[in-house]
CSV table of C-alpha atoms in Angstrom, one decimal:
chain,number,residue,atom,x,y,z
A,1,UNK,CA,118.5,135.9,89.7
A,2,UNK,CA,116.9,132.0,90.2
A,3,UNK,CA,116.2,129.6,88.1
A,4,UNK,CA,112.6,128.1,87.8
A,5,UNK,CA,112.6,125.0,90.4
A,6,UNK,CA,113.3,121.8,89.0
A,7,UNK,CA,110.4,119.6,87.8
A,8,UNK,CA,109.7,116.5,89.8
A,9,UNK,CA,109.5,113.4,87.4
A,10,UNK,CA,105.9,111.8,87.5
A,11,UNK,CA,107.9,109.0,89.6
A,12,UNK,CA,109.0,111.6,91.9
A,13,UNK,CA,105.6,112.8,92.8
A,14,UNK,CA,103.7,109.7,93.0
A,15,UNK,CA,106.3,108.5,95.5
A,16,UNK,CA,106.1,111.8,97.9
A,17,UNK,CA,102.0,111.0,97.3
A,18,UNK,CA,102.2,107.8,98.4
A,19,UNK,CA,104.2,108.5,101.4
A,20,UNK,CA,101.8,111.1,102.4
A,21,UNK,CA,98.9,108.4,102.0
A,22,UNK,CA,101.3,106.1,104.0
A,23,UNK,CA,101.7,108.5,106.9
A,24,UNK,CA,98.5,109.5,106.5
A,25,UNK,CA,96.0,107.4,105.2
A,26,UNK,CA,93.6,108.0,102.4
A,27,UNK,CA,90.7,109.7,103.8
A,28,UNK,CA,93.1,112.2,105.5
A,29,UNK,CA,95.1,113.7,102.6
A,30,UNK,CA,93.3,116.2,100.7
A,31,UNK,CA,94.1,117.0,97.1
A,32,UNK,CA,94.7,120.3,99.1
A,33,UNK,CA,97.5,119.0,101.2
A,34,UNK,CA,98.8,116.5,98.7
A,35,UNK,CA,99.9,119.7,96.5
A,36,UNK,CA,101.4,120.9,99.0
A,37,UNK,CA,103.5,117.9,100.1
A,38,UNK,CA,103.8,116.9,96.6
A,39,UNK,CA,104.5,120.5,95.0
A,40,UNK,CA,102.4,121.1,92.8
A,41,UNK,CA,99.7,123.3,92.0
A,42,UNK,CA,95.9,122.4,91.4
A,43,UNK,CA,96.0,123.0,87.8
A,44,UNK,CA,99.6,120.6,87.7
A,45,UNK,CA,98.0,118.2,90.2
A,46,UNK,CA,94.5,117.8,87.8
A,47,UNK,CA,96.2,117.4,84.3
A,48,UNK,CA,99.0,114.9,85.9
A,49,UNK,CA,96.3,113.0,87.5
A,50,UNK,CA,92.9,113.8,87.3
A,51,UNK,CA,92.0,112.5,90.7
A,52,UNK,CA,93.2,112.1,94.4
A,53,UNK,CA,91.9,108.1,94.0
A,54,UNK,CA,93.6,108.5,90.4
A,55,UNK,CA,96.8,109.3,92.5
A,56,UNK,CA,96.4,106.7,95.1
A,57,UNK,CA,96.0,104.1,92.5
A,58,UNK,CA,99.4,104.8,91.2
A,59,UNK,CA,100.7,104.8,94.5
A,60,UNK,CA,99.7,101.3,95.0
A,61,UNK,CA,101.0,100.0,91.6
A,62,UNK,CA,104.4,101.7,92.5
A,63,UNK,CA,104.8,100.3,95.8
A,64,UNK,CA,103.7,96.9,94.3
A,65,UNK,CA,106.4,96.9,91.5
A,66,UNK,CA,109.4,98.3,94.1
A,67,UNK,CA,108.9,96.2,96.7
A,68,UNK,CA,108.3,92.9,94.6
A,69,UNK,CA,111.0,93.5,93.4
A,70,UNK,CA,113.0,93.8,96.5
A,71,UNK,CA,111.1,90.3,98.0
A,72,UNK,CA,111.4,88.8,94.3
A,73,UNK,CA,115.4,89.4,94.6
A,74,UNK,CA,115.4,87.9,98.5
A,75,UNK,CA,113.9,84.5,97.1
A,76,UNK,CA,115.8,84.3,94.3
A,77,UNK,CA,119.3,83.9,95.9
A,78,UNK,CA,121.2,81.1,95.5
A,79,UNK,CA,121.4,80.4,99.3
A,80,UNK,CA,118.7,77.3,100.5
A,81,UNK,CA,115.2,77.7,100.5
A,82,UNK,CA,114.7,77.6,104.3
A,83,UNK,CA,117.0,80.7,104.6
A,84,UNK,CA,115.9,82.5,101.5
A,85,UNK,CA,112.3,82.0,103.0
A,86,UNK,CA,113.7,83.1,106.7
A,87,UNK,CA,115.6,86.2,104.8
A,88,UNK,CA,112.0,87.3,103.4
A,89,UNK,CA,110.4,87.3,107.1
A,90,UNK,CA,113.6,89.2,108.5
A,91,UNK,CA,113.3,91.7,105.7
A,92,UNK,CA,109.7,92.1,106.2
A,93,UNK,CA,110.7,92.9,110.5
A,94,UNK,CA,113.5,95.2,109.3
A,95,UNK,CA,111.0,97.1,107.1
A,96,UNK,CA,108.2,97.5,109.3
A,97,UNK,CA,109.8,98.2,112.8
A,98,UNK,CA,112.8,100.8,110.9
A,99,UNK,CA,113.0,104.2,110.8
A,100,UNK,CA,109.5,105.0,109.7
A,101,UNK,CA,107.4,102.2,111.5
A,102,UNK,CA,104.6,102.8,108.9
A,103,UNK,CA,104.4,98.9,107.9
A,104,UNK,CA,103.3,97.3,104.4
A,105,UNK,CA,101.8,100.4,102.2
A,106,UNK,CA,99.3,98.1,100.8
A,107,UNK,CA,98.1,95.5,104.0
A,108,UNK,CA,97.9,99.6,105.5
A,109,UNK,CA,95.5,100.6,102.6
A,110,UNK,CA,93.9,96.9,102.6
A,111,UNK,CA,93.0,97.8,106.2
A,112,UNK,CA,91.9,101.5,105.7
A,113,UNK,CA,90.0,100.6,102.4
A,114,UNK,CA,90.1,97.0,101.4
A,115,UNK,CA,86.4,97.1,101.6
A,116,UNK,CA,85.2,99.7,99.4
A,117,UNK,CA,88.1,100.4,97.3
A,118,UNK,CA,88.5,98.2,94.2
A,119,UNK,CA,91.7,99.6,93.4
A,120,UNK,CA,93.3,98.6,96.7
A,121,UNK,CA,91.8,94.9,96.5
A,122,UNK,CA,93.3,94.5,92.9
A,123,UNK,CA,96.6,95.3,94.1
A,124,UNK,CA,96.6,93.8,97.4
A,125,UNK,CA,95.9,90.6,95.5
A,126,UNK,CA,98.0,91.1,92.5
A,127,UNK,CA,100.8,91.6,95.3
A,128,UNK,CA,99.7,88.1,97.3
A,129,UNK,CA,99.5,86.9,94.0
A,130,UNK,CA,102.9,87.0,92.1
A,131,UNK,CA,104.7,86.8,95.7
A,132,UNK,CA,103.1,83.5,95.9
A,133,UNK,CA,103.8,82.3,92.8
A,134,UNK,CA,107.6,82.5,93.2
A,135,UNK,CA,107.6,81.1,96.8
A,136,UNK,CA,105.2,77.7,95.4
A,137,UNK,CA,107.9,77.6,92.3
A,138,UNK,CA,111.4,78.0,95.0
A,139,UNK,CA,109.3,75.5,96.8
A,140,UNK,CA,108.5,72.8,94.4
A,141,UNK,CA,112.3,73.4,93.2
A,142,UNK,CA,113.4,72.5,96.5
A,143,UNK,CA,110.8,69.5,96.8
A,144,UNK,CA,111.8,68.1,93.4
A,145,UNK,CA,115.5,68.2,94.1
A,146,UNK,CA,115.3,66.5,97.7
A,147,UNK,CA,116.4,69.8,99.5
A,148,UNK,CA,113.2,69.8,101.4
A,149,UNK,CA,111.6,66.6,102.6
A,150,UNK,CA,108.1,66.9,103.5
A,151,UNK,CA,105.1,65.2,103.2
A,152,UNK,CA,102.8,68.4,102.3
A,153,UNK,CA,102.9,69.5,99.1
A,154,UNK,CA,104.2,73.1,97.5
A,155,UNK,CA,100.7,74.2,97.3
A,156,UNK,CA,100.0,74.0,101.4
A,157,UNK,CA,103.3,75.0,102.3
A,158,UNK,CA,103.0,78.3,100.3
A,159,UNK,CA,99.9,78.5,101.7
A,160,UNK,CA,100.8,78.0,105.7
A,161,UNK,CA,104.4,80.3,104.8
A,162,UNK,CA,101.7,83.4,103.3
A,163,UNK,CA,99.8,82.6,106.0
A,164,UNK,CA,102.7,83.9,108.5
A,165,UNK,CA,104.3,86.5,106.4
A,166,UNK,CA,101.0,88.8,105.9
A,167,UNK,CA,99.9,87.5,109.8
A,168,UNK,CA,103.0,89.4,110.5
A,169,UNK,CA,103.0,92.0,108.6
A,170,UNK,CA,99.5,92.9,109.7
A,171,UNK,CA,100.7,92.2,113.3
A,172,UNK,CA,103.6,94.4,112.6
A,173,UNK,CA,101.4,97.3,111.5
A,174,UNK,CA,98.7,96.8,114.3
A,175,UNK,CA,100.7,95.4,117.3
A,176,UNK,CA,103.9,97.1,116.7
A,177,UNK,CA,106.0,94.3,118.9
A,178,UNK,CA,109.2,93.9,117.5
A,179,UNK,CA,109.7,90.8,120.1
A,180,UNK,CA,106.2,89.4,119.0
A,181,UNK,CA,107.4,89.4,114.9
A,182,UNK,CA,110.8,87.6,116.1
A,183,UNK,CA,109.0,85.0,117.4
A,184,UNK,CA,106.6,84.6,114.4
A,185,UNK,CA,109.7,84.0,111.9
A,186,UNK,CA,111.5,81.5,114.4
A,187,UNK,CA,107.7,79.8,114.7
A,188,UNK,CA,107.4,79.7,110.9
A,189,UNK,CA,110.4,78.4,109.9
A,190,UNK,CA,110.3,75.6,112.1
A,191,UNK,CA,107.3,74.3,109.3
A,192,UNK,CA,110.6,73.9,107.2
């Protein structure tokens, strides 16, 4: 005799959803094929989630909160700001040219949605938003206690270092040249 298969934590299934969107895209996963990938039936799929977009939106917020995390933790080492800021960049090569070569789940979704897709914008931005935050505050840290000596202030220098690091991550997911993404960290950190 078997038992009934295990049940997949909420967590469980929006992360096999969103790597299905990820390898996929939006427009090309059906609820259909979602339940499938996911494993769940229709009924399952509807009261969980009520949507496919009501899916995807979760999808975004998870891969916001895990992988802020992960860039949070880089920047928050107590190593100097140039290499924390280097480490970030390296990560972000690591990531997208890896195993799966899918690049950033959300500049992917930006790209394949940004324009109609409220959702994706809101989380795209949050993303830019909180990430930039805590690179202007290592920053300023390291501007107020002499480690960096510049003449620009936090404010640009987050600014030109966001610049690069979503530049490359879009390059990363468009271009797909590892060699091209080396030489956009070593051109970015010679700004610091």
């Amino acid at each position: 005799m078997t038992g009934r298969p295990r049940k997949c934590s909420e967590e469980e299934l929006i992360e096999k959803a969103m790597n299905e969107f990820w390898a996929r895209g939006y427009e090309a996963c059906s609820t259909d094929h979602l339940c499938r990938k996911i494993g769940v039936g229709k009924g399952s799929f509807y009261n969980a989630f009520e949507t496919k977009h009501a899916l995807y939106v979760e999808t975004l917020k998870y891969y916001h909160e895990l992988w802020l995390e992960e860039q949070i933790a880089l920047l928050s080492q107590p190593i100097a700001l140039k290499q924390r800021l280097e480490n970030l960049l390296n990560w972000a090569v690591a990531v997208d040219f890896g195993d799966q070569r899918q690049g950033c789940y959300l500049i992917n979704a930006a790209i394949e949605r940004g324009k109609t897709d409220e959702a994706v914008v809101h989380w795209t931005k949050k993303h830019v938003d909180v990430l930039g935050q805590k690179i202007q505050m290592e920053i300023q840290r390291s501007i107020d206690e002499k480690e960096l000596n510049t003449a620009k202030t936090a404010t640009e220098l987050t600014t030109m270092f966001l610049t690069s690091y979503y530049g490359l991550r879009t390059l990363n997911a468009s271009v797909q040249s590892e060699e091209m993404a080396k030489t956009i960290v070593a051109n970015a950190m010679a700004a610091f």
